[in-house]
XYZ file of C-alpha atoms in Angstrom:
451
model
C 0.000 0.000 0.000
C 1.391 2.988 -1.278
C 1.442 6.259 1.435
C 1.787 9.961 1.109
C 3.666 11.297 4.108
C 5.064 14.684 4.396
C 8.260 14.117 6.414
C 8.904 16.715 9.147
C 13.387 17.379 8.972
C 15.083 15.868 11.063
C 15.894 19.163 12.493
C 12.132 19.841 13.308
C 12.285 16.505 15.300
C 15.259 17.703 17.691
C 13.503 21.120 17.895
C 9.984 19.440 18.971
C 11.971 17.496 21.653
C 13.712 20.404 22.810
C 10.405 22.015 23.375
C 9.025 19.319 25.495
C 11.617 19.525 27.641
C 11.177 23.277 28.370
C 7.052 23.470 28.406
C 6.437 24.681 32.183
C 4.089 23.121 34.394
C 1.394 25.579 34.851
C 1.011 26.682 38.175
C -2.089 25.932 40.258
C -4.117 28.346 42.778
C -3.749 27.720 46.147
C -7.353 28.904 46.255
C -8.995 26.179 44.193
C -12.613 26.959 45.194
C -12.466 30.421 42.823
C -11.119 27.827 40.044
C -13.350 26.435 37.134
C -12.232 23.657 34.499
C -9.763 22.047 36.484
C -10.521 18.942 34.627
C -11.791 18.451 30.965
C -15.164 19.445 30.932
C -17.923 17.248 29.860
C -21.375 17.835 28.380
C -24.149 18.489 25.238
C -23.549 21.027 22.748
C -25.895 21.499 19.987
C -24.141 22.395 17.132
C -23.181 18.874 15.521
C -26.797 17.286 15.685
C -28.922 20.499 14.855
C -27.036 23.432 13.569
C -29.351 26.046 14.076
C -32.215 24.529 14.265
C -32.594 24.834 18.082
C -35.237 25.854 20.319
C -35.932 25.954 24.343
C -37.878 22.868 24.207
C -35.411 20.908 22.076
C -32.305 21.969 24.631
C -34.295 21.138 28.203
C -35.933 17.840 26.305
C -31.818 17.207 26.119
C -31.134 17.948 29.227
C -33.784 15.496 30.538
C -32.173 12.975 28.644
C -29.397 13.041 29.485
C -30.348 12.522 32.956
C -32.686 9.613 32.171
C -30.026 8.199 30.071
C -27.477 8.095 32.531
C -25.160 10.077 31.324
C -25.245 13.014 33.427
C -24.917 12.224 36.954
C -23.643 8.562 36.466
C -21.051 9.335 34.257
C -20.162 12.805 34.262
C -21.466 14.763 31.601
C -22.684 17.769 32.848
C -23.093 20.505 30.741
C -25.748 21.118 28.220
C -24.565 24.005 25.823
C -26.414 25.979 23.435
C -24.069 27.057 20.132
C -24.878 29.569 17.349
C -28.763 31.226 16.250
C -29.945 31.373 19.341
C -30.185 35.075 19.395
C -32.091 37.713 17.266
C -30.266 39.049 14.529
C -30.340 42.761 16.095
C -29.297 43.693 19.424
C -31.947 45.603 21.658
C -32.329 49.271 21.684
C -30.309 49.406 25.191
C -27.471 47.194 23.308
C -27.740 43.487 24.947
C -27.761 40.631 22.562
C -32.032 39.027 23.058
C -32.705 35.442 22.888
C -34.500 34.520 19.973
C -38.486 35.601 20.665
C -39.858 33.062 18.468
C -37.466 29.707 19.555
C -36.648 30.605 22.996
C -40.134 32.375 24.102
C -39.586 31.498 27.652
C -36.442 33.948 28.143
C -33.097 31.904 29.329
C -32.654 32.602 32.394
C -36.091 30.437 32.912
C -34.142 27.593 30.352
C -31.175 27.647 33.045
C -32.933 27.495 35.947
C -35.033 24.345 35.071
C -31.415 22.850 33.537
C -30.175 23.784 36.612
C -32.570 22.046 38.630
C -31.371 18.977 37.192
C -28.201 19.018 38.805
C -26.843 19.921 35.656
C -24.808 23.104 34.120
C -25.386 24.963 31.224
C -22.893 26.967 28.225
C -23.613 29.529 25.757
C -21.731 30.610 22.630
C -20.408 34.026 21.546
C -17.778 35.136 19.017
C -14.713 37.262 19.283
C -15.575 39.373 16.029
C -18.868 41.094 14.822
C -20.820 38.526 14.418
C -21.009 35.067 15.230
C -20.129 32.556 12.559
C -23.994 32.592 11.330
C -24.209 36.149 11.267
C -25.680 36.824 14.901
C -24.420 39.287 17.044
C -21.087 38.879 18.315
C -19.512 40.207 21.629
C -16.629 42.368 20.137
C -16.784 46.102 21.860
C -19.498 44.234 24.480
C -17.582 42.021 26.028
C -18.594 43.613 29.909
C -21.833 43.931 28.710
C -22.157 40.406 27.311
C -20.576 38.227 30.130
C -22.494 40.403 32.242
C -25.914 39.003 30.774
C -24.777 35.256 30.210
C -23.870 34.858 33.345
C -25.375 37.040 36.089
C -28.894 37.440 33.906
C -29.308 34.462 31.882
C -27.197 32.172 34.841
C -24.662 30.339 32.400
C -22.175 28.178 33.853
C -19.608 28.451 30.184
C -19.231 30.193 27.579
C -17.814 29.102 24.120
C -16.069 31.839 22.248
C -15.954 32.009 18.577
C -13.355 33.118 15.662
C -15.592 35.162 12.530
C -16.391 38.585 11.260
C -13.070 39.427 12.718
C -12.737 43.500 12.880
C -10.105 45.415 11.033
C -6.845 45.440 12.203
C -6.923 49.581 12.659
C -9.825 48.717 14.933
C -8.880 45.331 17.148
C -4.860 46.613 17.088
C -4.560 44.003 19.629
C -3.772 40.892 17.322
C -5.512 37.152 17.887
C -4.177 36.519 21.953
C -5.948 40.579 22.702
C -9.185 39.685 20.727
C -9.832 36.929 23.048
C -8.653 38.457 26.570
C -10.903 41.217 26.305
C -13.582 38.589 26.873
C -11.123 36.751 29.100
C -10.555 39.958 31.388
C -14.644 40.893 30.953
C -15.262 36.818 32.923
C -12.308 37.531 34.980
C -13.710 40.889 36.433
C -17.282 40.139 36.352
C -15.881 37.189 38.796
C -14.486 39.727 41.104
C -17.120 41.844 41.784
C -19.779 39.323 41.424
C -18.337 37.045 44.290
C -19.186 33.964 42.211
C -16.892 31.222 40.595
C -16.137 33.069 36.759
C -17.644 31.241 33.713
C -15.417 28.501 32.080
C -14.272 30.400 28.994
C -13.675 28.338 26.219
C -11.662 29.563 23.062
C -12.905 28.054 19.372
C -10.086 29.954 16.952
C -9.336 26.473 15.118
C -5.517 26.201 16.181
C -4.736 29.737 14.660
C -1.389 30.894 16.190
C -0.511 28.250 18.733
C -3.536 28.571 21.264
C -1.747 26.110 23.001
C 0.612 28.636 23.824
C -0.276 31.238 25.273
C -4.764 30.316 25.511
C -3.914 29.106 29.235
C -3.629 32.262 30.328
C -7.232 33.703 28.994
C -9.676 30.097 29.545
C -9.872 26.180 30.326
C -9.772 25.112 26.762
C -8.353 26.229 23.367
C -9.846 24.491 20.181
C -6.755 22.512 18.164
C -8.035 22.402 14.584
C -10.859 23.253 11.990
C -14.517 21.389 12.770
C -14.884 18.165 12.955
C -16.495 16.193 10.751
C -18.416 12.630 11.664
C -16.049 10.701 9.124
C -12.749 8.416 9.687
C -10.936 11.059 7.437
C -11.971 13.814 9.791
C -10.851 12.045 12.772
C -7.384 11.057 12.030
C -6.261 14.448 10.504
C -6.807 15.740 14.024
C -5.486 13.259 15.402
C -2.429 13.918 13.145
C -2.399 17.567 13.833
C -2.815 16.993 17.570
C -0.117 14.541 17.787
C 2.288 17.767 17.805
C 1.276 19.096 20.540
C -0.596 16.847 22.739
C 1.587 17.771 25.319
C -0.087 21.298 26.122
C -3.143 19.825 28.230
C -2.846 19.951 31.819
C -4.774 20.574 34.795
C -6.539 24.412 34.359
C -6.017 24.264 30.447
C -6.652 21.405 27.656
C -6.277 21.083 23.814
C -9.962 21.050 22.498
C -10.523 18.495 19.687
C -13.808 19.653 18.918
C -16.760 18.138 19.880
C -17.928 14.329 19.347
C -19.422 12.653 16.128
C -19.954 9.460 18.146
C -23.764 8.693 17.282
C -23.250 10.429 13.489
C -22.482 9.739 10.133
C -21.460 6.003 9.222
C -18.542 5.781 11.780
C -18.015 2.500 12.521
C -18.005 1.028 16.358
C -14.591 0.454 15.612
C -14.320 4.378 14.416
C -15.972 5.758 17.133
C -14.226 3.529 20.084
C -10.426 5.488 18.670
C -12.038 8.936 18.333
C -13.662 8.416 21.943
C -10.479 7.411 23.259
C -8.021 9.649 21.349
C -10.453 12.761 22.664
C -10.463 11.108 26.495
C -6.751 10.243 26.428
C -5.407 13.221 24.887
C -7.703 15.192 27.793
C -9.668 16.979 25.204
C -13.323 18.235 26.856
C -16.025 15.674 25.759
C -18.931 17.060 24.480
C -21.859 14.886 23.066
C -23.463 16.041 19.883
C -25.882 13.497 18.792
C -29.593 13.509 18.617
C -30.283 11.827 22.586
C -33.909 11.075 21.108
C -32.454 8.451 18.849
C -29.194 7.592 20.353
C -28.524 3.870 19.850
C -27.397 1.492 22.513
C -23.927 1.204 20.303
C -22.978 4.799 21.040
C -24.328 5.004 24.220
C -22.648 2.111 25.232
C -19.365 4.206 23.589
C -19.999 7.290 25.133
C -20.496 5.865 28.919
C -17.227 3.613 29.097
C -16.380 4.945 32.681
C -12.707 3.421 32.145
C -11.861 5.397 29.030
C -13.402 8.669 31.168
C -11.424 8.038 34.343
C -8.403 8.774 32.524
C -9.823 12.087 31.181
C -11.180 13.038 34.523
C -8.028 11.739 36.285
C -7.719 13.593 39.645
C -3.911 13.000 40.013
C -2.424 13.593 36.256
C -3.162 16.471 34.264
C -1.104 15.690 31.262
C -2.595 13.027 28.258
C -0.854 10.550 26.171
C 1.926 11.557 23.655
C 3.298 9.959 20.628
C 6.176 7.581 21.647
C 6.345 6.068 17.632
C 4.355 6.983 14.468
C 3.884 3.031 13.400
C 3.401 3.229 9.634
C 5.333 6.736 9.217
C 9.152 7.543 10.475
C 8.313 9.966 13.864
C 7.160 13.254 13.669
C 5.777 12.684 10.206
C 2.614 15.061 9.185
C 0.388 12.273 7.967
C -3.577 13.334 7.966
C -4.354 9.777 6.881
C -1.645 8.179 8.775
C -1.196 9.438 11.947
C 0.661 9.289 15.020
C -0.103 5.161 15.921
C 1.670 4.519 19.180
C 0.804 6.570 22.025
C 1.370 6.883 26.633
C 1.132 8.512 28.728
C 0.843 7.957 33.026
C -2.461 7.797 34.935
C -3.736 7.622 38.520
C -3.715 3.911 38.138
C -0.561 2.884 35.839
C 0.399 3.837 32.495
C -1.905 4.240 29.457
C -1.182 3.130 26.057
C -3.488 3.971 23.102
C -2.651 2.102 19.776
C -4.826 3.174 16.680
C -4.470 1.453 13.171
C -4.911 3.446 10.606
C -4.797 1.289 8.188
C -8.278 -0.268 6.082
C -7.652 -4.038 7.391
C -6.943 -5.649 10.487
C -3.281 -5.132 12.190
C -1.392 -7.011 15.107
C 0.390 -3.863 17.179
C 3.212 -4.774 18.895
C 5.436 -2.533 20.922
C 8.425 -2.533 23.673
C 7.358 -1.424 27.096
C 10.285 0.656 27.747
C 9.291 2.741 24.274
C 7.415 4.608 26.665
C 9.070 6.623 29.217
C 7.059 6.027 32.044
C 7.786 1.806 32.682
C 10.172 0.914 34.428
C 12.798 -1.169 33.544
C 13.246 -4.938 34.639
C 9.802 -4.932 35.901
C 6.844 -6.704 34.294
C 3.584 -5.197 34.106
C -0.496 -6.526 34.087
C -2.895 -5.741 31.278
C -5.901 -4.441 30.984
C -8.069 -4.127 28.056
C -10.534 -0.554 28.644
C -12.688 -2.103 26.068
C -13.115 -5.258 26.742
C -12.970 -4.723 30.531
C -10.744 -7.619 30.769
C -7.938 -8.432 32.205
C -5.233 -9.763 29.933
C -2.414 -11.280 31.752
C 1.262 -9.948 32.553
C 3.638 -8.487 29.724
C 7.150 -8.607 30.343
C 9.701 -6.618 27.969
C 6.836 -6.203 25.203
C 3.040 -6.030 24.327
C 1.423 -7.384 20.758
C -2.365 -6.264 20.856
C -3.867 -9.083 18.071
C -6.009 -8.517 15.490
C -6.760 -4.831 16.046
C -10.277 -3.767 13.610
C -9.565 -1.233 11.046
C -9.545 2.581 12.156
C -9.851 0.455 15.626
C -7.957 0.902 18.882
C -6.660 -0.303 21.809
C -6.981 1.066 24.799
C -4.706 -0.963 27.459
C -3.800 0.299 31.243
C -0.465 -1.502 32.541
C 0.182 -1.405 36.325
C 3.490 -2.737 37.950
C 3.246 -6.152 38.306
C 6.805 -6.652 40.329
C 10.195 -7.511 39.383
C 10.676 -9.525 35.172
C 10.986 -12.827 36.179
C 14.887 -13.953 35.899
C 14.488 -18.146 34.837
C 13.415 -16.712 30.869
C 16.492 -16.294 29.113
C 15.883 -12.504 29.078
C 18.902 -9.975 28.304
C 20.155 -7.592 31.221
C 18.852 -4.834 29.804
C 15.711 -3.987 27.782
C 17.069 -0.643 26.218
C 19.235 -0.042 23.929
C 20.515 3.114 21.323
C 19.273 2.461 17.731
C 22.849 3.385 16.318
C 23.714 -0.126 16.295
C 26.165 -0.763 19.418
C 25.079 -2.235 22.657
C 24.264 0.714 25.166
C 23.952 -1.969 28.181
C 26.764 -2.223 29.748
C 28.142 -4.373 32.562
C 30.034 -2.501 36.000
C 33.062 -4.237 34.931
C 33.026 -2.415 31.812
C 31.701 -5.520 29.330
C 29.311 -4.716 26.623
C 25.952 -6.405 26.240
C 24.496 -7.374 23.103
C 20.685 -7.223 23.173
C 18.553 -10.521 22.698
């Protein structure tokens, strides 16, 4: 089979690596009760099921849902958030942005209360620019005033903050990072004087100039890419693209890979079990956007695998997986059909692995332990599958998952198992340099030869 790979220099590789090394670890409040999105925040959002055809009834009948459904309060997905066309086109003689008079008769603030009352939260959407991407009002110039009404008025918990009808430059002369802290600073504030925890403020610009950067300082979560769409091809050029930078997430601020197709389209189980865990594992928020009125069991059963969400929600590590080998490509190739195959990262619980085949048939994966930086070496390690939900014995020195479904994954968590047993004809030392000579050497100064 014949692949197109763009190959990143060599000299890009070293760089990357170099910039691993000196990402800092963001620092955490001591005050944690005035904190918001901690952890990667989970939820509804419209946008991927209905566009803008959205109304009051259509959001709470959600909402309601997802309680009965169990995904709310038994699983932890507890925002419902309403996206673009909510609004009228004009903003009201005083200046605030109006709900829509005909689709949201009710006002919001009575939509949020009765979400609300469900033990759940709710989000709202804005844009940076003019107008939203659909030609609503957006919050540039009103940024006070807007977070002002979202929150305090219509009692949202989050907003999502949008990219179009971007001003002039003589007019914004603040560039991308000051079109997006003026909102930032209007949450922050409002916070202050308000007395209440500020809104989780979460950036859509589609990866333009390195959110991952320098987003942490302004909101929770900075989208990575350009919108999804609910298609294999979709799915592993963000993947791809995310593979990067995957290191970025953290507690307080996480890559955003856009919000789930699971339930959409003609993904297959396969399909949607790797983009469920790719977005879980590489701590992206996880946001359902299927119709909940015809959900199938097959997604649902997808979307509420509590072992592929405790390592999203893990309490204890804030970074995700990274790449530790691209598989089919040399590393740190840009491949949006090909990506990034062999991935770890550490947990609560043990160390993760995530191993997607990207290929159209069915693969064997095999890989080293020690490949990933967090096992230790000379120790063997248990296995177990976070799809299968079974346990799959002890590895020592390497792991071959069989017979992995195309576009499938596996999802494995390894936990230290004791000392490699020594009766097994194993070589002193797992590791070795890829140059060719043995890098295990003896105290007495003799050289090993891997086995």
């Amino acid at each position: 089979m014949a692949l197109v790979a763009l190959a990143v220099p060599t000299v890009f590789a070293f760089m990357f690596l170099a910039g691993l090394q000196q990402v800092p670890t963001p620092t955490v409040a001591l005050n944690l009760g005035d904190e918001v999105g901690r952890l990667p925040f989970m939820g509804y959002n419209t946008w991927n099921a209905y566009f803008c055809n959205i109304n009051e009834d259509l959001v709470y009948n959600t909402a309601e849902l997802m309680v009965s459904l169990g995904l709310a309060q038994d699983v932890g997905y507890n925002y419902v958030n309403i996206d673009d066309c909510y609004s009228e086109k004009q903003r009201s003689a005083s200046g605030d942005i109006l709900a829509n008079a005909e689709r949201f008769p009710s006002g919001m603030r009575n939509l949020t209360d009765k979400i609300h009352a469900l033990g759940l939260k709710t989000g709202i959407y804005s844009d940076s620019g003019w107008f939203t991407c659909q030609m609503y009002p957006g919050s540039f110039q009103n940024e006070e005033r807007d977070a002002h009404l979202f929150n305090v008025e219509w009692g949202f918990d989050l907003l999502k903050f949008d990219n179009c009808a971007v001003p002039f430059d003589s007019i914004v002369k603040e560039g991308q990072v000051g079109k997006f802290a003026r909102m930032s600073n209007a949450i922050k504030d409002l916070a202050k004087t308000s007395g209440k925890p500020p809104m989780l403020f979460s950036l859509c610009e589609w990866g333009r100039l390195q959110p991952w950067l320098w987003a942490r300082e302004l909101g929770q979560s900075w989208r990575t890419t350009d919108d999804i769409g609910a298609n294999w091809d979709s799915l592993a050029g963000i993947i791809n693209q995310n593979s990067f930078h995957a290191w970025a997430s953290d507690f307080y601020g996480h890559n955003d890979l856009d919000m789930l197709e699971i339930g959409n389209g003609q993904l297959t189980l396969a399909e949607s079990q790797s983009h469920f865990t790719a977005w879980a594992f590489l701590k992206s928020p996880l946001l359902i956007g299927t119709d909940l009125s015809k959900v199938s069991d097959q997604a649902l059963t997808v979307l509420k695998n509590t072992e592929i969400i405790a390592i999203n929600q893990d309490p204890v590590v804030g970074p995700g997986v990274v790449p530790f080998r691209w598989g089919i490509n040399s590393d740190y190739t840009f491949n949006a059909t090909h990506p990034a195959q062999y991935w770890s990262g550490q947990s609560e619980h043990g160390t993760v692995f995530m191993l997607i085949n990207t290929l159209d048939e069915p693969a064997d994966m095999f890989f080293n332990l020690t490949e990933s930086p967090w096992i230790r070496w000379g120790r063997q390690y248990s296995v177990r599958d976070l799809w299968t939900h079974t346990d799959n014995g002890t590895a020592v020195r390497n792991f071959t998952a069989k017979a992995v479904p195309p576009h499938g994954v596996a999802a494995l968590l390894l936990k230290d198992a004791g000392d490699e047993p020594q009766d097994e004809g194993l070589s002193p030392c797992a590791f070795y340099e890829w140059w060719g000579n043995p890098w295990c050497i003896d105290q007495n100064g003799t050289k090993i030869q891997p086995t």
